[in-house]
mmCIF file of C-alpha atoms in Angstrom:
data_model
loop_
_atom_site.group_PDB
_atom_site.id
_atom_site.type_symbol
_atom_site.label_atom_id
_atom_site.label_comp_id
_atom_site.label_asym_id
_atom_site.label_seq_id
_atom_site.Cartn_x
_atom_site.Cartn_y
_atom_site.Cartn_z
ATOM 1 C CA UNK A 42 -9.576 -4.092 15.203
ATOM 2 C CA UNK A 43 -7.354 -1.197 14.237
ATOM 3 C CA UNK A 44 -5.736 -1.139 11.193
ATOM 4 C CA UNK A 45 -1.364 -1.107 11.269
ATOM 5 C CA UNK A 46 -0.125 1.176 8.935
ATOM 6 C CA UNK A 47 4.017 0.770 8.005
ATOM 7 C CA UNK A 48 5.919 3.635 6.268
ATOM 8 C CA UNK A 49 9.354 2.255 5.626
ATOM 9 C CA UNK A 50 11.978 3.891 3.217
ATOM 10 C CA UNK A 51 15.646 3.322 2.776
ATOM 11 C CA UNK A 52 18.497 4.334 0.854
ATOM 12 C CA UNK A 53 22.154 3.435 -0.709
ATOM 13 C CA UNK A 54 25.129 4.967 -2.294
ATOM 14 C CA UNK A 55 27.260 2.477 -3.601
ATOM 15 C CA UNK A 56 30.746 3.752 -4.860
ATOM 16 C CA UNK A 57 32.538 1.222 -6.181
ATOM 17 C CA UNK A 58 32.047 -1.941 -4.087
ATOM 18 C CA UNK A 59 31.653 0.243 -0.761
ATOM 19 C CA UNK A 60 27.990 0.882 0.052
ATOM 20 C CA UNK A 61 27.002 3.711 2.598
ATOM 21 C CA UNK A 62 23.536 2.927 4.009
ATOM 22 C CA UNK A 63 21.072 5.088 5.386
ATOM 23 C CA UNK A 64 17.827 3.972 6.760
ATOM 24 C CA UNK A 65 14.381 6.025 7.332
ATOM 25 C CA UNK A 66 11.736 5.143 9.026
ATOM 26 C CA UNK A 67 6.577 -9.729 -14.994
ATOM 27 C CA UNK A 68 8.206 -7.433 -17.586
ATOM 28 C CA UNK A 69 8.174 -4.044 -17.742
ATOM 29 C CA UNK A 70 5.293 -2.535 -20.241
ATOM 30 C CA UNK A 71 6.672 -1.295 -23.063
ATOM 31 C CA UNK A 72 4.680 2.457 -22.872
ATOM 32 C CA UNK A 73 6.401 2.417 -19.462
ATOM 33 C CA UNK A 74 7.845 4.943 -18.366
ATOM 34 C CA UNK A 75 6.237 7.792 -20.237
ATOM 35 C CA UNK A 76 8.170 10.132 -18.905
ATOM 36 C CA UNK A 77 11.284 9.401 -21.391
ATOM 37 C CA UNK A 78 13.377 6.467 -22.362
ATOM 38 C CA UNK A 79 16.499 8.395 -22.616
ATOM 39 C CA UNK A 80 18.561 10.768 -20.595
ATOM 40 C CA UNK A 81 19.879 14.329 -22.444
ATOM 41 C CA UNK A 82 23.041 11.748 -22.994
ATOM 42 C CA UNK A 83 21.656 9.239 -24.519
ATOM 43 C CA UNK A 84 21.771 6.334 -21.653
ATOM 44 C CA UNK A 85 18.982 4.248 -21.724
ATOM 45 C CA UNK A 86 16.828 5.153 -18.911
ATOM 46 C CA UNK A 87 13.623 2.986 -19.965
ATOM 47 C CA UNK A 88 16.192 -0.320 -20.100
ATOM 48 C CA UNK A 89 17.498 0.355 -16.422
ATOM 49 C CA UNK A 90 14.012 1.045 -15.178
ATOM 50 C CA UNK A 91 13.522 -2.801 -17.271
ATOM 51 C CA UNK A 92 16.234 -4.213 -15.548
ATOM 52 C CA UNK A 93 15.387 -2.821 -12.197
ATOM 53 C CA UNK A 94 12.078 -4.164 -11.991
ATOM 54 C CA UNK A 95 12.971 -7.456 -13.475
ATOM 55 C CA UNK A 96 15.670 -8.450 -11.264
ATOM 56 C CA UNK A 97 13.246 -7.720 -8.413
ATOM 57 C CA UNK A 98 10.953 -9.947 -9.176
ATOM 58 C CA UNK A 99 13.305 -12.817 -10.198
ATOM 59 C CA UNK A 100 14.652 -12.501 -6.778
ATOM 60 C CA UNK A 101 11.044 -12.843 -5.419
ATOM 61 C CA UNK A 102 10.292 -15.335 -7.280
ATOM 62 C CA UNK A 103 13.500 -17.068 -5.751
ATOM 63 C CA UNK A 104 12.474 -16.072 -2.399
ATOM 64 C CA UNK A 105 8.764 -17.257 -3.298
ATOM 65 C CA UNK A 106 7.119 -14.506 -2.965
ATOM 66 C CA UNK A 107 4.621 -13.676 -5.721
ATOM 67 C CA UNK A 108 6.141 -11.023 -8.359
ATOM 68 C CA UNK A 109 4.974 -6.950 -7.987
ATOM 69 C CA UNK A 110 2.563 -5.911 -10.747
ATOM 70 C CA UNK A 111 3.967 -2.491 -12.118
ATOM 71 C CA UNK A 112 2.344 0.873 -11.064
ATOM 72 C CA UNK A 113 2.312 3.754 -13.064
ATOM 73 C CA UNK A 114 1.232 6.157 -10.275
ATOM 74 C CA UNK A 115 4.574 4.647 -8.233
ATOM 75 C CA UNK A 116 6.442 5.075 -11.145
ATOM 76 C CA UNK A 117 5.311 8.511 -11.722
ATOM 77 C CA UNK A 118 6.089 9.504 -7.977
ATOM 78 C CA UNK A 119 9.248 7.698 -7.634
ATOM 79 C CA UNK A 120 10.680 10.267 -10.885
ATOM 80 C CA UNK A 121 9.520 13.132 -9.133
ATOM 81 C CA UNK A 122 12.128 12.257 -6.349
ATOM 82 C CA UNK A 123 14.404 10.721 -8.945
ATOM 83 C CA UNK A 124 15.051 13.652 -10.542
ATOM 84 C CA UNK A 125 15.249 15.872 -7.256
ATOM 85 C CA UNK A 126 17.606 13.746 -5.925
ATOM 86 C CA UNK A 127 19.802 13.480 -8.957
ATOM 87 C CA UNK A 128 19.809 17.122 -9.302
ATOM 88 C CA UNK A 129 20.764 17.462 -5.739
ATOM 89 C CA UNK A 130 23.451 14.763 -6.363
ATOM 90 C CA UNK A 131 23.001 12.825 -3.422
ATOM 91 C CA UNK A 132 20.337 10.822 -1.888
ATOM 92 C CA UNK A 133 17.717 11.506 0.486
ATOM 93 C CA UNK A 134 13.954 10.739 0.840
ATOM 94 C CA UNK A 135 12.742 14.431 1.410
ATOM 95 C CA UNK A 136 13.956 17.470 0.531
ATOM 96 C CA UNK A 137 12.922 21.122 1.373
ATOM 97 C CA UNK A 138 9.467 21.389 0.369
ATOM 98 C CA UNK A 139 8.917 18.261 -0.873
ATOM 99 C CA UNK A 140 5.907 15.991 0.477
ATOM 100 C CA UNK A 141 6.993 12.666 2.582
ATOM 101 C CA UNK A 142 6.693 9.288 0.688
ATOM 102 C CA UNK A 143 3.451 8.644 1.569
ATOM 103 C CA UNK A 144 1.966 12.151 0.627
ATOM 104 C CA UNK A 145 4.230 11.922 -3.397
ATOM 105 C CA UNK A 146 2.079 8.712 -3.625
ATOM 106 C CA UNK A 147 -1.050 9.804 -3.031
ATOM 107 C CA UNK A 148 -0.943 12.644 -5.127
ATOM 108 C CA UNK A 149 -0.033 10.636 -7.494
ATOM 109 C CA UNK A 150 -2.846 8.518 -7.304
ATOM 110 C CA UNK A 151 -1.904 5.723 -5.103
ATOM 111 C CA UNK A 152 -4.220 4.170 -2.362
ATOM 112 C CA UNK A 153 -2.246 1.630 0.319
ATOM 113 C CA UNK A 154 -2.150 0.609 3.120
ATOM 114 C CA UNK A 155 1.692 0.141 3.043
ATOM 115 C CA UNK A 156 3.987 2.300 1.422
ATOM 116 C CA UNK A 157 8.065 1.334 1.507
ATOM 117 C CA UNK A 158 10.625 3.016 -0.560
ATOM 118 C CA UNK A 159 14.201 1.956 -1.419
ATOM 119 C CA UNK A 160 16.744 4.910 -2.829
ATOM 120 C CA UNK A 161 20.146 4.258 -4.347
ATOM 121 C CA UNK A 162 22.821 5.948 -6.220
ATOM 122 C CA UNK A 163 25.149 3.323 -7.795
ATOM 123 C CA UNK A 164 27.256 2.545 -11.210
ATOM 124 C CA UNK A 165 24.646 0.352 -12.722
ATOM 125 C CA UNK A 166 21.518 -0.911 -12.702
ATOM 126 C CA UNK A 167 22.473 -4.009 -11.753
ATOM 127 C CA UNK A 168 24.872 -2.496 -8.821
ATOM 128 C CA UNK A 169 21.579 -0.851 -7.582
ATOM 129 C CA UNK A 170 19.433 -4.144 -7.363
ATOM 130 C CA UNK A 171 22.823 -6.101 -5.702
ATOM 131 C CA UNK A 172 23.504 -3.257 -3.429
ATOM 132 C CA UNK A 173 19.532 -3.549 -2.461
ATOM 133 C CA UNK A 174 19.834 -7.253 -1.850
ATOM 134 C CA UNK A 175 23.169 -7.107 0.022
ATOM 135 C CA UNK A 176 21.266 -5.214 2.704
ATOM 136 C CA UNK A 177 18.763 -6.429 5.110
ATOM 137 C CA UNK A 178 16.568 -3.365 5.135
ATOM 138 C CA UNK A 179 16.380 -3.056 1.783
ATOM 139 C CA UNK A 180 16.021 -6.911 1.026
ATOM 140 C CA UNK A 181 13.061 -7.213 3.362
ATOM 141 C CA UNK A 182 11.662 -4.270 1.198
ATOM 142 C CA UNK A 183 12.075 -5.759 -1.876
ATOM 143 C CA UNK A 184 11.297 -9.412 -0.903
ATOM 144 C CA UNK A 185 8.108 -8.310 1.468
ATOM 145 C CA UNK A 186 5.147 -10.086 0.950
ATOM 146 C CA UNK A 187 2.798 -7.332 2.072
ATOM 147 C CA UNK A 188 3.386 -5.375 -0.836
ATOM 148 C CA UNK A 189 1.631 -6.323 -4.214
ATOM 149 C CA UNK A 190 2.837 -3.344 -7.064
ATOM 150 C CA UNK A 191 6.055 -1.201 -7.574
ATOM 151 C CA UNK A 192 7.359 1.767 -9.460
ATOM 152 C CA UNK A 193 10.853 2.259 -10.133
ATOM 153 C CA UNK A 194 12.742 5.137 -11.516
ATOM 154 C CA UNK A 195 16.156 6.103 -12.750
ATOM 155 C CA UNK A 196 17.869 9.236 -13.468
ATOM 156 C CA UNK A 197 21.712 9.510 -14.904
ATOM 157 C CA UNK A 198 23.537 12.061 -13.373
ATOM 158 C CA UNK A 199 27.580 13.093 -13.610
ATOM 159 C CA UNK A 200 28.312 8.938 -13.952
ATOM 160 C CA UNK A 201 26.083 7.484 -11.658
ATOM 161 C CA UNK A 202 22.525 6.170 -11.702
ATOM 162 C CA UNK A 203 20.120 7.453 -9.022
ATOM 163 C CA UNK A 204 17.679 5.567 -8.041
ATOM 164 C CA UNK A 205 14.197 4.833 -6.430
ATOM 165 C CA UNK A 206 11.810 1.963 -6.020
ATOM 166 C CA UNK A 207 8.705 2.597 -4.022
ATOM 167 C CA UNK A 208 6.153 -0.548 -3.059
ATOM 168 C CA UNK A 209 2.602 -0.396 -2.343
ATOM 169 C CA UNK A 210 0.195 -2.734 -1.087
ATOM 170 C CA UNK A 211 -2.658 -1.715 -3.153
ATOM 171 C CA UNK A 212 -6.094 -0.871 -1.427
ATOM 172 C CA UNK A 213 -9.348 -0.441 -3.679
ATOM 173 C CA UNK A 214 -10.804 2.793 -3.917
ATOM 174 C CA UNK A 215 -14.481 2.452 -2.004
ATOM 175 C CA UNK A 216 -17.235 4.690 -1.699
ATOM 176 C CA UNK A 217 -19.242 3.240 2.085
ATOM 177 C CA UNK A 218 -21.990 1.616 -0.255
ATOM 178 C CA UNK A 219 -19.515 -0.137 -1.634
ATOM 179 C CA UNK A 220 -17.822 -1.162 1.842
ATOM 180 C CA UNK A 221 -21.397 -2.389 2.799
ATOM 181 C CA UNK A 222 -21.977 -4.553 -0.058
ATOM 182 C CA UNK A 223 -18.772 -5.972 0.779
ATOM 183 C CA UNK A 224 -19.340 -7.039 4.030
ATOM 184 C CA UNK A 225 -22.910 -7.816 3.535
ATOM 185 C CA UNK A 226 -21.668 -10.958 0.857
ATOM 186 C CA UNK A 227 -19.449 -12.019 3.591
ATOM 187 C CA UNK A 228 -22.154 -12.335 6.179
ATOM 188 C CA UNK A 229 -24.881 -13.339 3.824
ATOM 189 C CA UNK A 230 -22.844 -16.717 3.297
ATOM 190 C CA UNK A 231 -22.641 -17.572 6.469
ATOM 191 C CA UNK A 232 -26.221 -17.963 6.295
ATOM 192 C CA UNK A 233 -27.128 -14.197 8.088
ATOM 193 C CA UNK A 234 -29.726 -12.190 6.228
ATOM 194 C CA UNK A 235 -29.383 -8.343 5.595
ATOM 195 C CA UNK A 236 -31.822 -5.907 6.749
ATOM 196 C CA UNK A 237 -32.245 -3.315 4.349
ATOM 197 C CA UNK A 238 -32.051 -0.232 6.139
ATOM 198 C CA UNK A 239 -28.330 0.829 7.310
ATOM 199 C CA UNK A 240 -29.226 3.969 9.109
ATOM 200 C CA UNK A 241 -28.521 2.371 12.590
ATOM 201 C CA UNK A 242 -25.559 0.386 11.882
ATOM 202 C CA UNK A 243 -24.166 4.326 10.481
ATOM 203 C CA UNK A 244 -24.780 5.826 13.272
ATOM 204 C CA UNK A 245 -23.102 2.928 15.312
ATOM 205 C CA UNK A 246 -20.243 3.099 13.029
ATOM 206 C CA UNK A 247 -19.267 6.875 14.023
ATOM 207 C CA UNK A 248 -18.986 5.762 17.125
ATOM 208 C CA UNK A 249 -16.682 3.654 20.020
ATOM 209 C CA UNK A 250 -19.327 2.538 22.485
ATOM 210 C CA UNK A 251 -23.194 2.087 22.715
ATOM 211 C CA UNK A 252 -25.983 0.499 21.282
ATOM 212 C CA UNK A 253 -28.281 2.603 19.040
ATOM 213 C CA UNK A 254 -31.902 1.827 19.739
ATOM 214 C CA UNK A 255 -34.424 1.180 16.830
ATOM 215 C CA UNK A 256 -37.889 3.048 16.408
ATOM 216 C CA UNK A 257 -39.377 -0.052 17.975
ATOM 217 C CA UNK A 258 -36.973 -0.367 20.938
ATOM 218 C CA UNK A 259 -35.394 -3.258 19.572
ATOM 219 C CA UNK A 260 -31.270 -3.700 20.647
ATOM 220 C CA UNK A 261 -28.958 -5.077 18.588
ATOM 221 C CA UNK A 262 -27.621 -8.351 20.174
ATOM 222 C CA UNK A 263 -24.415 -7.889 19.412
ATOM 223 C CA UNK A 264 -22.034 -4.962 17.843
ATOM 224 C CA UNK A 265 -19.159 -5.163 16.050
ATOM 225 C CA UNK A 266 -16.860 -1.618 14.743
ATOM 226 C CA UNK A 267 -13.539 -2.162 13.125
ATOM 227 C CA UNK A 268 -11.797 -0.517 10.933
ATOM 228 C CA UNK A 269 -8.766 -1.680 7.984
ATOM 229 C CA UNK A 270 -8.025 -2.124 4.551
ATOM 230 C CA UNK A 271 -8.530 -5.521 4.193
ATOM 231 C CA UNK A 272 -12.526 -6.751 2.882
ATOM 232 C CA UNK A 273 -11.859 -10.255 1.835
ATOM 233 C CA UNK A 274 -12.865 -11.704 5.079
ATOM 234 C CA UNK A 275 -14.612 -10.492 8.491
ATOM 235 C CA UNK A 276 -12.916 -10.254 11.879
ATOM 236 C CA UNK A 277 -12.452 -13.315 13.605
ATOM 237 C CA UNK A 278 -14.779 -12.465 16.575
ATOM 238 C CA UNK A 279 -17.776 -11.702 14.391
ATOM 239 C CA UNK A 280 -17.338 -14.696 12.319
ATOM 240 C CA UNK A 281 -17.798 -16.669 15.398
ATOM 241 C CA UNK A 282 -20.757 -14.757 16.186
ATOM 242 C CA UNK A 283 -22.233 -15.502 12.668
ATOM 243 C CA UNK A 284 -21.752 -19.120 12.797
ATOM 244 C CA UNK A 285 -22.969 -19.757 16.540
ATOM 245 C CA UNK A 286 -26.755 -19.813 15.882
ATOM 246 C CA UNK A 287 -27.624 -17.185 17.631
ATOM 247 C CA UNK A 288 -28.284 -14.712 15.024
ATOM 248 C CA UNK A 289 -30.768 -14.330 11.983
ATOM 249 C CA UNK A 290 -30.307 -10.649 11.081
ATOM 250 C CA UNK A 291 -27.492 -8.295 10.423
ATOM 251 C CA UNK A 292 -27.207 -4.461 9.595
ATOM 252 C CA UNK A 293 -24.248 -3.419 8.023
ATOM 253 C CA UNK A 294 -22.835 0.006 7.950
ATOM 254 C CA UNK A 295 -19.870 1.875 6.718
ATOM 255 C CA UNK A 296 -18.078 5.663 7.802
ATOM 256 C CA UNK A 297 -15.312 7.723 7.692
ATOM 257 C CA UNK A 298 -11.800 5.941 9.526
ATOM 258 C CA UNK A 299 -11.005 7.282 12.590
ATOM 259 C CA UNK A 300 -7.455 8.142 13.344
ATOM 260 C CA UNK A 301 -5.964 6.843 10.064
ATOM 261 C CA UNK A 302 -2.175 8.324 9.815
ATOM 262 C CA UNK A 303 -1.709 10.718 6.371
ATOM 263 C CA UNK A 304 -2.719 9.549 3.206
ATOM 264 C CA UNK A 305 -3.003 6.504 4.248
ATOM 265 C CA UNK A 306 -6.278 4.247 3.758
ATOM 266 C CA UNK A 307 -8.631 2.848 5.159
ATOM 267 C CA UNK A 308 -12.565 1.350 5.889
ATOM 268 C CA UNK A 309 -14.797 1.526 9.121
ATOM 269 C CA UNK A 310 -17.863 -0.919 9.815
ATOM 270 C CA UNK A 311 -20.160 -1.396 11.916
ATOM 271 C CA UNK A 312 -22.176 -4.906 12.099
ATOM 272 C CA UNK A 313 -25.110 -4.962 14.533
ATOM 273 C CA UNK A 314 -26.815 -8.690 14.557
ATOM 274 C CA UNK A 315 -30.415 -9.526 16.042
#
């Protein structure tokens, strides 16, 4: 099973009532964000930031979809951008020299599998979050279900707040031990045992095709490699496997993703059964 990856970002000026669209590709914490609460005027950048992330999650909860935890490392990204876009006085999701989306998160710390961004330049606060619903790209960002944390930011610039919201769904950080525990609990309740030694079900695991043999000649009866981001439950086609009868025995092994776009994450297993 390969493992979809979605980058999608869009953006809004709103003037007025006019908004010029542009598409690409709980409450807030009160140490949030640390980056300053007001602008060099005095507006109130930690309240719009507030009011931001509040009104997206009482329209999720609305649209009954479960509200975004807050995400510092989002946050911390999304000023970066904030304040290059404000100084540029315009929008845009990359400028000159400036990492994509998906790179800003990571080096901020983030680890997804999804990574959206909406970008606005509007009046308000509110205008920002009602421009954002008004339009379908950047309501179905908002309102996704795939995405579980956000960061917003705000900058005031020459009378208008820019802004940026980017959404992540959140993927733990796993060493391969890790990874094989994982899968190992999973398998283990379906009434599987674990062999102990994952050397075989590695070397599987860096691979597309083959059996690997062990010392004794024994084959694996059946193989399964996938790769995703997702360890809460096994692929459908193993779990079949596990519950047919066939099986008493499972190695479990874990490697580097193969073909994974950017910064972008991922885990690759390998199951072998006897």
């Amino acid at each position: 099973m390969a493992m979809g990856v979605v980058h999608r970002v869009f953006s809004m000026v709103l003037v007025g009532t006019v908004a010029m669209l542009a598409a690409a590709g709980r409450s807030l914490p009160a140490a949030e964000p640390q980056y300053g609460q007001y602008d060099a005027g005095g507006t109130n950048l930690h309240a719009a930031v507030g009011q931001i992330f509040a009104l997206g999650n009482q329209a999720r909860a609305q649209a009954g979809v479960k509200s975004l935890a807050w995400d510092p490392t989002l946050a911390a990204a999304a000023f970066e951008h904030c304040r290059m876009m404000a100084a540029a006085g315009g929008i845009s999701h990359q400028y000159r020299g400036e990492p994509d989306l998906s790179s800003r998160a990571a080096q901020a710390g983030a680890l997804f599998s999804l990574i959206e961004e909406n970008v606005a330049m509007a009046p308000s606060a509110a205008a920002v979050h009602q421009a954002w619903m008004q339009s379908p790209g950047h309501r179905e960002n908002l309102l996704s279900s795939d995405v579980d944390h956000v960061g917003v930011a705000v900058v005031y610039a020459r009378g208008e707040f820019h802004a940026v919201a980017d959404y992540r769904a959140v993927v733990e950080n796993l060493n391969p031990a890790q990874v094989e525990a994982r899968v190992a609990a999973l398998i283990r309740a379906s009434g599987v045992s674990i062999l102990g030694a994952q050397s075989l079900a590695r070397v599987a695991c860096t691979s597309d095709e083959g059996a690997p043999r062990s010392s004794s000649g024994q084959l694996p009866g059946f193989i399964m490699r996938w790769q995703g981001s997702d360890l809460s439950r096994l692929p459908q086609a193993l779990a079949d496997r596990l519950t047919s009868g066939r099986y008493r025995q499972a190695a479990v092994g874990s490697c580097a993703a193969q073909g994974v776009e950017g910064t972008f994450t991922a885990y690759r297993v390998a199951v072998l059964l006897y």
